[in-house]
């Protein structure tokens, strides 16, 4: 018995396509026109990337072991876990509503210089979108009006926005910003990479540098919060001690001047008591002053250093959409679909023809 071969006959397929070449060419031309028109409606986007490395307070005892483990991709957690907010949580921090809302007042300017405003207004009023998205928003807005479910709109200013209670419009805006900002942390080296995507290259570079600055400020404020509270506390104590010391000096000076020629022991004892009070106040003032200087030194030591490995730079080429790749990919899909349709229709015709031929032969 001969085994049936299920190999695809490419020669026969090409012959069938050649016979139906008008259909193939028509579909390809239509796909080129349609998909080129669609992808041209999608605005270009530019991505700026910034990388930085944070400083950690490594201890001498565990530094070598932690460094050895980090070289194999293992985190012992001896240094980083001393902070409640470790670098692995930075991406979650950038997604928080408090952090995103803090980006609204940043001043941005487009590369052509036509738009110079804050980031909130830029995203709200100066963003391009394809027509189908605009049509979808228009349809949703009108459906909500008909159903009476339209929610109150934003007041149009970022100054009164409460991250705890956002309007529907502002919430959508924060979600858009979150999708445009990407933060990743290398588990081995803890290098932080921040990528910001926007429709204007200058805006994307400006926002990438601003996000880096905001992240650094947040980490610095967090890492120095305890030391900063101590500095404020000792400054208040020093002011009180200085005031008490000045009062004792004034009291002693007044008494000494008014009883200069007195030789009675009672007056001398009172003068000595005032002098002792002045000395005690001076000692307290000196001790608090030393504690304040120590607290300031600890505050300065707690300030983390960030090394910027890659600075923000205005991107030259757009990162999306990949127009040529999209049109080419969709054209190939249309060609394959057309070829499948032609082969299947020819196969169906051949099956019907063979069936009719067998019926006529049987008769």
XYZ file of C-alpha atoms in Angstrom:
363
model
C 0.000 0.000 0.000
C 1.212 3.452 -0.804
C 1.431 5.874 2.072
C -0.405 9.111 1.589
C 1.835 12.108 1.733
C 0.568 15.168 3.599
C 3.351 17.453 2.377
C 2.314 20.975 1.383
C 2.689 21.559 -2.324
C 4.066 25.087 -2.450
C 4.194 25.019 -6.251
C 0.470 24.359 -6.469
C -0.231 27.087 -3.949
C 1.784 29.648 -5.895
C -0.041 28.622 -9.089
C -3.374 29.189 -7.375
C -2.206 32.574 -6.078
C -0.996 33.495 -9.545
C -4.387 32.663 -10.987
C -6.088 34.827 -8.325
C -3.392 37.496 -8.337
C -5.914 40.299 -8.797
C -7.545 39.378 -5.475
C -4.142 39.152 -3.771
C -2.958 42.516 -5.113
C -6.265 44.195 -4.259
C -6.195 42.950 -0.682
C -2.549 43.940 -0.236
C -3.164 47.457 -1.586
C -6.227 47.880 0.614
C -4.333 46.653 3.677
C -1.426 49.011 2.962
C -3.742 51.993 2.650
C -5.937 51.123 5.648
C -3.213 50.196 8.110
C -0.950 53.056 7.026
C -3.810 55.475 7.628
C -4.563 53.944 11.021
C -0.972 53.940 12.277
C -0.456 57.534 11.124
C -3.276 58.541 13.471
C -1.302 57.212 16.445
C 1.013 59.960 17.783
C 4.729 59.379 18.084
C 6.204 58.757 21.528
C 9.715 59.352 22.852
C 11.407 57.635 25.782
C 14.150 59.071 27.981
C 16.118 56.816 30.328
C 17.947 57.773 33.537
C 19.967 55.420 35.737
C 21.305 56.066 39.235
C 22.793 54.099 42.091
C 21.839 54.800 45.725
C 24.247 54.697 48.644
C 23.699 52.353 51.576
C 25.224 52.408 55.021
C 27.171 49.153 54.867
C 28.538 47.793 58.123
C 32.095 46.544 58.257
C 31.051 43.173 59.680
C 28.563 42.243 57.036
C 29.766 44.308 54.082
C 32.123 41.690 52.654
C 29.650 38.812 53.059
C 26.781 40.826 51.587
C 28.950 41.917 48.677
C 29.995 38.331 47.982
C 26.372 37.178 48.086
C 25.281 40.051 45.840
C 27.783 38.951 43.201
C 25.789 35.710 42.931
C 22.448 37.537 42.875
C 21.593 36.744 46.517
C 20.406 39.525 48.844
C 21.216 38.894 52.524
C 19.236 41.996 53.466
C 21.717 43.176 56.110
C 21.994 46.689 54.698
C 18.984 47.400 52.599
C 16.440 45.870 54.940
C 17.451 48.343 57.657
C 15.258 50.782 55.735
C 11.510 50.315 55.558
C 11.646 51.491 51.944
C 14.241 49.392 50.163
C 15.165 49.939 46.485
C 12.943 47.018 45.484
C 9.960 49.126 46.603
C 10.890 52.189 44.532
C 8.721 51.108 41.551
C 5.722 50.851 43.906
C 6.567 54.269 45.298
C 6.508 55.815 41.825
C 3.058 54.322 41.266
C 1.576 55.833 44.428
C -0.963 58.600 43.937
C 0.896 60.940 46.315
C 4.051 60.717 44.224
C 2.210 61.084 40.890
C 0.238 64.127 42.081
C 3.505 65.738 43.213
C 4.592 65.714 39.547
C 1.686 67.915 38.404
C 3.333 71.325 39.118
C 6.504 70.533 37.136
C 7.056 73.047 34.362
C 7.509 71.510 30.904
C 8.204 72.951 27.478
C 7.843 71.281 24.103
C 10.736 71.097 21.679
C 9.118 73.532 19.242
C 8.542 76.029 22.056
C 4.814 76.368 21.366
C 3.732 74.892 24.712
C 5.186 76.107 28.003
C 3.051 75.090 30.972
C 2.832 72.714 33.930
C 2.742 68.939 33.433
C -0.880 68.682 34.571
C -2.133 71.143 31.955
C 0.117 69.626 29.293
C -1.345 66.150 29.780
C -4.873 67.409 30.073
C -5.058 69.830 27.153
C -2.119 69.237 24.824
C -2.145 65.479 24.188
C -2.777 63.950 20.783
C -4.874 60.813 20.506
C -6.201 58.710 17.597
C -9.722 59.429 16.391
C -11.138 56.145 17.682
C -10.114 57.007 21.238
C -11.720 60.415 20.929
C -14.854 58.760 19.550
C -14.854 56.287 22.445
C -14.545 59.088 25.032
C -17.312 61.036 23.333
C -19.591 57.983 23.321
C -18.917 57.195 27.010
C -19.487 60.798 28.012
C -22.824 60.989 26.197
C -23.973 57.607 27.508
C -23.280 58.764 31.059
C -25.229 61.959 30.399
C -28.207 59.976 29.121
C -28.099 57.570 32.056
C -27.549 60.402 34.518
C -24.355 58.831 35.876
C -21.946 61.578 34.928
C -19.580 62.281 37.803
C -18.336 65.771 38.753
C -15.386 66.943 36.709
C -12.070 68.256 37.909
C -11.803 71.975 38.653
C -9.055 72.279 36.050
C -6.239 73.069 38.506
C -3.752 70.792 40.227
C -3.489 73.023 43.313
C -6.666 71.711 44.976
C -6.220 68.046 44.041
C -6.396 65.652 46.975
C -4.580 62.347 46.272
C -6.917 60.662 48.772
C -10.047 61.673 46.842
C -9.487 62.072 43.110
C -12.113 62.877 40.524
C -12.678 60.362 37.736
C -10.831 62.595 35.277
C -7.848 63.149 37.566
C -7.708 59.448 38.428
C -7.497 58.590 34.722
C -4.753 61.199 34.375
C -2.711 59.666 37.209
C -3.118 56.229 35.653
C -1.831 57.634 32.355
C 1.230 59.081 34.094
C 1.853 55.774 35.880
C 1.809 53.939 32.552
C 4.253 56.497 31.077
C 6.754 56.165 33.937
C 8.616 52.908 34.332
C 11.025 52.208 37.175
C 13.090 49.051 37.521
C 15.729 48.052 40.067
C 18.530 45.598 39.402
C 18.409 42.978 42.166
C 22.165 42.481 42.114
C 23.587 45.987 41.920
C 20.501 47.994 43.012
C 20.948 50.298 40.034
C 17.700 52.217 39.514
C 16.522 52.748 35.942
C 13.795 55.306 35.263
C 12.150 55.519 31.840
C 9.655 58.243 30.940
C 7.652 58.102 27.728
C 5.931 61.139 26.268
C 4.765 62.598 22.988
C 7.453 65.291 22.973
C 11.177 64.482 23.281
C 12.007 67.536 25.404
C 9.101 66.853 27.765
C 10.162 63.223 28.198
C 13.732 64.285 29.074
C 12.518 66.983 31.457
C 10.151 64.586 33.222
C 12.766 61.836 33.466
C 15.133 64.215 35.247
C 12.299 65.550 37.435
C 11.168 62.060 38.443
C 14.766 61.253 39.381
C 14.963 64.432 41.477
C 11.611 63.773 43.172
C 12.628 60.204 43.980
C 15.935 61.373 45.452
C 14.185 64.050 47.538
C 11.670 61.532 48.847
C 14.377 59.042 49.846
C 16.470 61.794 51.439
C 13.470 63.060 53.430
C 12.685 59.520 54.531
C 16.243 58.578 55.483
C 16.804 61.831 57.396
C 13.379 62.121 59.046
C 14.532 60.890 62.482
C 17.719 62.972 62.435
C 15.778 66.025 61.261
C 13.318 65.650 64.159
C 16.256 65.431 66.574
C 17.808 68.604 65.125
C 14.510 70.498 65.470
C 14.125 69.238 69.045
C 17.615 70.315 70.127
C 17.217 73.669 68.406
C 14.137 74.331 70.531
C 15.983 73.185 73.652
C 18.922 75.432 72.796
C 16.647 78.429 72.355
C 15.079 77.751 75.780
C 18.491 77.229 77.409
C 19.815 80.441 75.837
C 16.813 82.349 77.135
C 17.288 80.967 80.672
C 21.006 81.739 80.546
C 20.352 85.317 79.458
C 17.875 85.736 82.326
C 20.379 84.484 84.926
C 23.073 86.799 83.536
C 20.703 89.738 83.720
C 19.665 88.848 87.291
C 23.255 88.429 88.476
C 24.459 91.596 86.791
C 21.615 93.654 88.233
C 22.178 92.324 91.752
C 25.965 92.734 91.593
C 25.664 96.327 90.386
C 23.099 97.292 93.007
C 25.025 95.672 95.917
C 28.550 96.541 94.890
C 29.782 97.922 98.254
C 27.834 95.555 100.474
C 29.985 93.463 102.873
C 27.232 91.631 104.746
C 27.370 87.854 104.406
C 23.685 87.642 103.423
C 24.279 89.803 100.382
C 27.405 87.864 99.467
C 25.545 84.539 99.770
C 22.719 85.823 97.564
C 25.273 86.967 94.988
C 26.957 83.542 95.082
C 23.586 81.818 94.568
C 22.889 83.964 91.522
C 26.355 83.224 90.213
C 25.781 79.480 90.673
C 22.453 79.749 88.840
C 24.218 81.551 86.027
C 26.896 78.845 85.891
C 24.300 76.045 85.851
C 22.396 77.784 83.045
C 25.648 78.175 81.134
C 26.459 74.469 81.585
C 23.009 73.477 80.339
C 23.362 75.837 77.388
C 26.778 74.379 76.531
C 25.571 70.757 76.821
C 22.511 71.377 74.612
C 24.698 73.215 72.111
C 26.998 70.192 71.893
C 24.024 67.850 71.485
C 22.690 70.057 68.702
C 26.011 69.921 66.854
C 26.044 66.132 67.284
C 22.483 65.887 65.928
C 23.445 68.040 62.933
C 26.402 65.754 62.262
C 24.136 62.691 62.395
C 21.681 64.424 60.054
C 24.436 65.143 57.566
C 25.650 61.561 57.842
C 22.141 60.200 57.246
C 21.758 62.055 53.931
C 22.157 59.361 51.243
C 24.253 59.991 48.170
C 22.996 59.120 44.704
C 25.365 58.560 41.813
C 23.774 59.369 38.473
C 25.111 56.807 36.042
C 23.141 58.014 33.038
C 21.834 61.572 32.855
C 18.656 62.634 31.100
C 19.121 63.426 27.429
C 16.603 64.553 24.839
C 15.842 61.498 22.658
C 16.457 61.904 18.941
C 14.451 58.997 17.532
C 10.896 58.035 18.520
C 10.384 54.755 20.351
C 6.896 54.116 19.103
C 4.777 53.285 17.364
C 6.825 51.121 14.995
C 4.935 52.205 11.914
C 6.875 50.318 9.248
C 6.937 47.117 11.296
C 3.208 47.427 12.027
C 2.204 47.988 8.406
C 4.543 45.244 7.196
C 3.278 42.784 9.808
C -0.376 43.471 9.082
C 0.247 43.233 5.318
C 1.869 39.822 5.801
C -1.114 38.696 7.874
C -3.501 39.880 5.142
C -1.440 38.045 2.521
C -1.498 34.818 4.547
C -5.244 35.154 5.161
C -5.845 35.749 1.462
C -3.668 32.793 0.528
C -5.518 30.572 2.996
C -8.847 31.714 1.585
C -7.759 31.023 -2.007
C -6.308 27.588 -1.213
C -9.354 26.585 0.794
C -11.813 27.807 -1.837
C -9.901 25.970 -4.582
C -9.828 22.831 -2.463
C -13.562 23.090 -1.868
C -14.183 23.552 -5.595
C -12.026 20.536 -6.355
C -13.881 18.442 -3.800
C -17.271 19.425 -5.241
C -16.030 18.718 -8.767
C -14.721 15.268 -7.801
C -17.949 14.498 -6.007
C -20.047 15.434 -9.048
C -17.731 13.418 -11.299
C -18.047 10.325 -9.130
C -21.832 10.643 -9.103
C -22.007 10.888 -12.876
C -19.675 7.896 -13.258
C -21.786 5.805 -10.904
C -24.897 6.523 -12.933
